[in-house]
Amino acid sequence: MQLSERKRRVHLFLLLHKQIVIVILNVTNFFKRKTQPINTTSLKLHQTYIQAFILSNSTSKRAHIQMAEKQYSADVVEGLRKILISEEVRLDEEVQGKVEMLIAELQRRIPFPVPDEDAQTLYNGFQSFKTNVFDQHPNLFCELAKAQHPRYLVFACSDSRVSPSTIFNFMPGQAFVSRNIANMVPPFDQLRHTETGAVIEYAIKALKVNNILVIGHSRCGGVERLMNLPDVSDHSHTYDFIDDWVKIGLPAKKKVLEENNGLPCEELLKLCEKESVNNSLGNLLTYPYVRDAMTSGHLALRGGYYDFVNGHFEQWRAFTPPPPVMPPMPQPF
């Protein structure tokens, strides 16, 4: 661990310690009667913890740090209890209750959460976004603060390898995105899958998007599960929610197996990944507001397939509505 990083962590730890002392002072000020002086000795940082925190630069010393953290936590909480609930101080029930609540809150906050690599990744990612996007486009974010006007509603898989904003380089405000297992859209049903219905309804009625895009992708675990659903009598390898969800794609599976019997499993899987997109596009037509928007010419349905193995993307337009019938032009006399 770099020295500067160790110093930063110690600094953060000291800040938390300062906050704890402030809480204690606020509690003592709350009392209308005189209490014992605060025993600052019981609240001092443990030398064992600080030494372990500063000197540790390897995985082998983590256990020592954790032990010191627990010791620090226990001593701080016990010190608070002795200070605030002394035998020499008779507290009424209301004050007693507030003190216990504060102690319980501190117990939840201690030990101090040492920053880890995962938290640092989030922090660094946000700083990069703020520097390279937010700070570079002040006018855009000023407009987004008023309202959003995305042109796309995107249904994509929850798979961490297929983020629509990354694939299409979307800027904030360009796409209204819904992600789920295997990027599936269920048929219209006012009793089941209402979260999908809410997304579609809001995107069309409120946001008035111009496009609905359903993106499939290579090596989709959800579609693979669909293709290998266990027999109804086999309860050894079932999931509580996943199996029921991917059954939305059963029509796609049936079509692929009927039309491509004998192909290797890998080829069947890829075909089903694409056909599942078409199945979802067909299900979109069961939503009345989707049909109305398409009939009026304000909405286009698009399918897409992202092959992240080869870095390839293909798209297609679905159910292109026929051009409106124009009245015959008057013939010259």
Coordinates of C-alpha atoms in Angstrom, one line a residue:
M1 CA 0.0 0.0 0.0
Q2 CA 1.4 3.5 -0.9
L3 CA 2.2 5.7 2.1
S4 CA -0.1 8.4 0.8
E5 CA -3.0 5.9 0.8
R6 CA -2.3 4.9 4.4
K7 CA -2.2 8.6 5.4
R8 CA -5.5 9.1 3.7
R9 CA -7.1 6.2 5.5
V10 CA -5.9 7.4 8.8
H11 CA -7.2 10.9 8.1
L12 CA -10.6 9.5 7.3
F13 CA -10.5 7.4 10.5
L14 CA -9.7 10.5 12.6
L15 CA -12.5 12.4 11.0
L16 CA -15.0 9.7 12.1
H17 CA -13.5 9.8 15.6
K18 CA -14.1 13.5 15.7
Q19 CA -17.7 13.0 14.7
I20 CA -18.2 10.6 17.5
V21 CA -16.9 13.1 20.0
I22 CA -19.2 15.7 18.6
V23 CA -22.2 13.4 19.1
I24 CA -21.1 12.8 22.7
L25 CA -20.9 16.6 23.3
N26 CA -24.4 17.1 21.8
V27 CA -25.8 14.4 24.1
T28 CA -24.3 16.0 27.2
N29 CA -25.7 19.4 26.2
F30 CA -29.1 17.7 25.9
F31 CA -29.1 16.9 29.6
K32 CA -30.7 19.6 31.8
R33 CA -28.8 18.3 34.8
K34 CA -25.1 18.1 35.4
T35 CA -23.4 15.0 34.3
Q36 CA -19.9 13.6 34.9
P37 CA -17.1 15.2 32.9
I38 CA -16.4 13.3 29.7
N39 CA -13.6 10.8 30.2
T40 CA -11.6 11.5 27.1
T41 CA -9.2 8.7 28.0
S42 CA -11.8 6.1 27.2
L43 CA -12.3 7.6 23.8
K44 CA -8.7 7.8 22.6
L45 CA -7.7 6.0 19.5
H46 CA -6.1 2.7 20.4
Q47 CA -2.5 2.6 19.6
T48 CA -2.7 -1.0 18.5
Y49 CA -5.3 0.0 15.9
I50 CA -3.3 2.9 14.5
Q51 CA -0.1 1.0 14.3
A52 CA -1.8 -1.9 12.5
F53 CA -3.6 0.5 10.2
I54 CA -0.5 2.5 9.2
L55 CA 2.0 -0.3 9.0
S56 CA -0.1 -2.9 7.3
N57 CA 0.8 -3.4 3.7
S58 CA 0.0 -7.0 3.1
T59 CA -2.9 -9.5 3.3
S60 CA -1.2 -11.3 6.2
K61 CA -1.9 -8.5 8.6
R62 CA -5.6 -8.1 7.9
A63 CA -6.6 -10.3 10.9
H64 CA -4.6 -8.1 13.2
I65 CA -6.4 -5.0 11.9
Q66 CA -9.8 -6.6 12.3
M67 CA -9.0 -7.5 15.9
A68 CA -7.9 -4.0 16.6
E69 CA -11.1 -2.6 15.0
K70 CA -13.3 -4.8 17.2
Q71 CA -11.4 -3.7 20.3
Y72 CA -11.7 -0.1 19.4
S73 CA -15.4 -0.4 18.7
A74 CA -16.1 -2.2 22.0
D75 CA -14.2 0.3 24.1
V76 CA -15.8 3.4 22.4
V77 CA -19.4 2.1 22.9
E78 CA -18.6 1.0 26.5
G79 CA -17.1 4.3 27.2
L80 CA -20.2 6.1 26.0
R81 CA -22.4 3.9 28.1
K82 CA -20.4 4.7 31.2
I83 CA -20.4 8.4 30.5
L84 CA -24.0 8.8 29.6
I85 CA -25.6 6.3 31.9
S86 CA -23.8 6.7 35.1
E87 CA -25.1 5.3 38.4
E88 CA -24.7 8.8 39.8
V89 CA -27.1 10.3 37.3
R90 CA -30.8 9.6 37.5
L91 CA -32.3 10.0 34.0
D92 CA -36.0 10.2 33.3
E93 CA -37.4 7.7 30.8
E94 CA -37.5 10.1 27.9
V95 CA -33.8 11.1 28.3
Q96 CA -32.9 7.4 28.9
G97 CA -34.6 6.4 25.7
K98 CA -32.8 9.0 23.6
V99 CA -29.4 8.0 25.0
E100 CA -30.0 4.4 24.3
M101 CA -31.0 5.3 20.7
L102 CA -27.8 7.3 20.2
I103 CA -25.7 4.5 21.6
A104 CA -27.5 2.0 19.3
E105 CA -26.8 4.3 16.3
L106 CA -23.1 4.5 17.2
Q107 CA -23.0 0.7 17.5
R108 CA -24.2 0.5 13.9
R109 CA -21.7 2.9 12.7
I110 CA -18.7 1.4 14.4
P111 CA -16.2 -0.1 13.4
F112 CA -15.1 2.5 10.9
P113 CA -15.5 1.0 7.4
V114 CA -12.0 1.0 5.9
P115 CA -12.3 1.9 2.2
D116 CA -11.9 -1.1 0.0
E117 CA -11.0 -1.6 -3.7
D118 CA -14.7 -1.9 -4.7
A119 CA -15.6 1.4 -3.1
Q120 CA -12.6 3.0 -4.6
T121 CA -13.6 1.7 -8.1
L122 CA -16.9 3.4 -7.7
Y123 CA -15.3 6.6 -6.5
N124 CA -12.8 6.7 -9.4
G125 CA -15.5 5.9 -11.9
F126 CA -17.6 8.8 -10.7
Q127 CA -14.6 11.2 -10.7
S128 CA -13.8 10.2 -14.3
F129 CA -17.5 10.8 -15.3
K130 CA -17.6 14.1 -13.6
T131 CA -14.4 15.3 -15.2
N132 CA -14.9 14.0 -18.7
V133 CA -18.7 14.2 -19.0
F134 CA -20.5 16.3 -16.4
D135 CA -18.0 19.2 -16.3
Q136 CA -17.6 19.2 -20.1
H137 CA -21.3 19.5 -20.8
P138 CA -22.8 22.0 -18.4
N139 CA -25.6 23.1 -20.8
L140 CA -26.7 19.5 -21.3
F141 CA -27.1 18.8 -17.6
C142 CA -28.8 22.2 -17.1
E143 CA -31.5 21.0 -19.6
L144 CA -31.7 17.6 -18.0
A145 CA -32.4 19.2 -14.7
K146 CA -35.6 20.5 -16.2
A147 CA -36.8 17.3 -18.0
Q148 CA -35.7 14.3 -20.0
H149 CA -36.5 13.7 -23.7
P150 CA -35.0 10.4 -24.7
R151 CA -35.5 9.1 -28.2
Y152 CA -35.0 5.5 -27.3
L153 CA -36.6 3.0 -24.9
V154 CA -34.0 0.2 -24.7
F155 CA -34.6 -3.3 -23.4
A156 CA -31.3 -5.0 -22.7
C157 CA -30.0 -7.9 -20.7
S158 CA -28.7 -7.5 -17.2
D159 CA -25.5 -9.1 -18.3
S160 CA -22.5 -7.0 -17.1
R161 CA -20.9 -7.3 -20.6
V162 CA -23.7 -5.6 -22.5
S163 CA -24.3 -2.1 -21.1
P164 CA -26.3 -0.1 -23.7
S165 CA -24.8 3.2 -22.7
T166 CA -21.4 1.8 -23.3
I167 CA -22.2 0.0 -26.6
F168 CA -23.9 2.9 -28.2
N169 CA -22.0 5.7 -26.4
F170 CA -25.2 7.2 -25.2
M171 CA -25.0 10.5 -23.4
P172 CA -27.3 11.1 -20.4
G173 CA -30.8 11.8 -21.5
Q174 CA -30.6 9.8 -24.8
A175 CA -32.1 6.5 -23.7
F176 CA -34.6 5.2 -21.2
V177 CA -33.2 1.8 -20.3
S178 CA -34.8 -1.3 -18.8
R179 CA -32.6 -4.3 -18.1
N180 CA -33.6 -7.8 -17.1
I181 CA -32.5 -11.5 -17.6
A182 CA -32.2 -12.2 -21.3
N183 CA -33.7 -8.8 -22.4
M184 CA -37.2 -10.3 -22.6
V185 CA -40.5 -8.4 -22.9
P186 CA -43.5 -10.3 -21.6
P187 CA -46.9 -10.0 -23.3
F188 CA -49.4 -7.4 -22.0
D189 CA -50.8 -8.5 -18.7
Q190 CA -52.3 -6.2 -16.0
L191 CA -51.7 -8.8 -13.3
R192 CA -48.2 -10.1 -14.0
H193 CA -45.0 -8.4 -15.0
T194 CA -46.4 -5.0 -14.2
E195 CA -42.9 -3.5 -13.9
T196 CA -42.4 -4.0 -17.6
G197 CA -45.8 -2.5 -18.4
A198 CA -45.0 0.5 -16.3
V199 CA -41.7 1.1 -18.2
I200 CA -43.4 0.8 -21.6
E201 CA -46.4 3.0 -20.5
Y202 CA -44.2 5.7 -19.1
A203 CA -41.8 5.7 -22.1
I204 CA -44.6 6.1 -24.6
K205 CA -47.2 8.2 -22.8
A206 CA -45.0 10.5 -20.8
L207 CA -41.6 10.5 -22.5
K208 CA -42.9 10.0 -26.0
V209 CA -39.9 8.0 -27.2
N210 CA -39.5 7.5 -30.9
N211 CA -37.9 4.0 -30.8
I212 CA -38.1 0.8 -28.8
L213 CA -35.0 -1.2 -29.2
V214 CA -34.6 -4.8 -27.9
I215 CA -31.0 -6.0 -27.8
G216 CA -30.0 -9.6 -27.7
H217 CA -26.4 -10.7 -27.2
S218 CA -23.9 -13.5 -27.6
R219 CA -23.4 -16.1 -24.9
C220 CA -26.6 -15.1 -23.1
G221 CA -27.0 -17.2 -19.9
G222 CA -30.7 -16.5 -19.8
V223 CA -31.3 -17.9 -23.3
E224 CA -29.1 -20.8 -22.5
R225 CA -31.3 -21.6 -19.5
L226 CA -34.3 -21.3 -21.7
M227 CA -32.8 -23.9 -24.2
N228 CA -32.0 -26.2 -21.3
L229 CA -35.0 -25.9 -19.0
P230 CA -35.3 -29.0 -16.8
D231 CA -38.2 -31.4 -17.0
V232 CA -41.2 -30.4 -14.8
S233 CA -40.6 -33.4 -12.6
D234 CA -36.9 -32.5 -12.1
H235 CA -36.6 -30.2 -9.1
S236 CA -32.9 -30.7 -8.5
H237 CA -31.7 -27.8 -10.7
T238 CA -34.5 -25.2 -10.5
Y239 CA -34.5 -21.5 -9.7
D240 CA -37.2 -19.7 -7.8
F241 CA -37.6 -16.9 -10.4
I242 CA -35.4 -17.4 -13.4
D243 CA -37.0 -20.5 -14.9
D244 CA -40.5 -18.8 -14.7
W245 CA -39.1 -15.6 -16.3
V246 CA -37.3 -17.2 -19.2
K247 CA -40.4 -19.1 -20.2
I248 CA -41.4 -15.9 -21.9
G249 CA -39.1 -17.0 -24.7
L250 CA -40.6 -20.4 -25.2
P251 CA -42.2 -19.5 -28.5
A252 CA -38.7 -18.5 -29.8
K253 CA -37.2 -21.8 -28.6
K254 CA -40.0 -23.8 -30.2
K255 CA -39.5 -22.0 -33.6
V256 CA -35.8 -22.5 -33.6
L257 CA -35.9 -26.2 -32.7
E258 CA -38.6 -26.8 -35.3
E259 CA -36.8 -25.0 -38.1
N260 CA -33.2 -26.0 -37.4
N261 CA -33.4 -29.6 -36.1
G262 CA -30.0 -31.2 -36.1
L263 CA -27.8 -28.2 -35.7
P264 CA -25.1 -28.1 -33.0
C265 CA -26.2 -26.7 -29.6
E266 CA -24.0 -23.7 -30.0
E267 CA -25.6 -22.7 -33.3
L268 CA -29.1 -23.3 -31.9
L269 CA -28.3 -21.1 -28.9
K270 CA -27.2 -18.2 -31.2
L271 CA -30.3 -18.6 -33.3
C272 CA -32.5 -18.5 -30.2
E273 CA -30.7 -15.4 -28.9
K274 CA -31.8 -13.6 -32.0
E275 CA -35.3 -15.2 -32.3
S276 CA -35.9 -14.3 -28.6
V277 CA -35.5 -10.6 -29.6
N278 CA -38.2 -11.1 -32.3
N279 CA -40.4 -12.8 -29.8
S280 CA -40.1 -9.8 -27.5
L281 CA -40.8 -7.4 -30.4
G282 CA -44.0 -9.3 -31.1
N283 CA -45.0 -9.1 -27.4
L284 CA -44.6 -5.4 -27.6
L285 CA -47.5 -5.3 -30.1
T286 CA -49.8 -6.6 -27.4
Y287 CA -49.5 -3.3 -25.5
P288 CA -52.3 -1.0 -26.7
Y289 CA -50.2 2.2 -26.4
V290 CA -47.4 0.6 -28.5
R291 CA -49.9 -0.2 -31.3
D292 CA -51.4 3.2 -31.2
A293 CA -48.0 5.0 -31.4
M294 CA -46.9 2.7 -34.3
T295 CA -50.2 3.3 -36.2
S296 CA -49.8 7.1 -35.8
G297 CA -46.2 6.8 -37.2
H298 CA -44.6 8.1 -34.0
L299 CA -42.9 4.9 -33.0
A300 CA -40.5 2.3 -34.5
L301 CA -39.7 -1.1 -33.1
R302 CA -36.1 -2.2 -33.6
G303 CA -34.3 -5.4 -32.9
G304 CA -30.6 -5.7 -32.3
Y305 CA -27.9 -8.3 -31.6
Y306 CA -24.6 -7.6 -30.0
D307 CA -21.7 -10.1 -30.4
F308 CA -19.3 -9.0 -27.7
V309 CA -16.9 -11.9 -28.7
N310 CA -16.2 -10.5 -32.1
G311 CA -17.2 -6.9 -31.6
H312 CA -20.1 -6.9 -34.0
F313 CA -23.6 -5.4 -33.9
E314 CA -26.5 -5.9 -36.2
Q315 CA -30.0 -4.3 -36.1
W316 CA -33.2 -4.7 -38.0
R317 CA -36.5 -2.8 -38.2
A318 CA -39.6 -4.8 -37.1
F319 CA -43.2 -4.5 -38.3
T320 CA -42.6 -1.5 -40.5
P321 CA -46.0 0.0 -40.9
P322 CA -47.3 0.5 -44.4
P323 CA -47.2 4.1 -45.7
P324 CA -50.4 6.0 -45.2
V325 CA -52.9 5.8 -48.1
M326 CA -52.8 9.2 -49.8
P327 CA -56.0 10.5 -51.5
P328 CA -55.8 10.4 -55.3
M329 CA -54.4 13.5 -57.0
P330 CA -57.0 15.4 -59.0
Q331 CA -56.7 14.7 -62.7
P332 CA -56.3 17.7 -65.0
F333 CA -59.2 18.4 -67.3

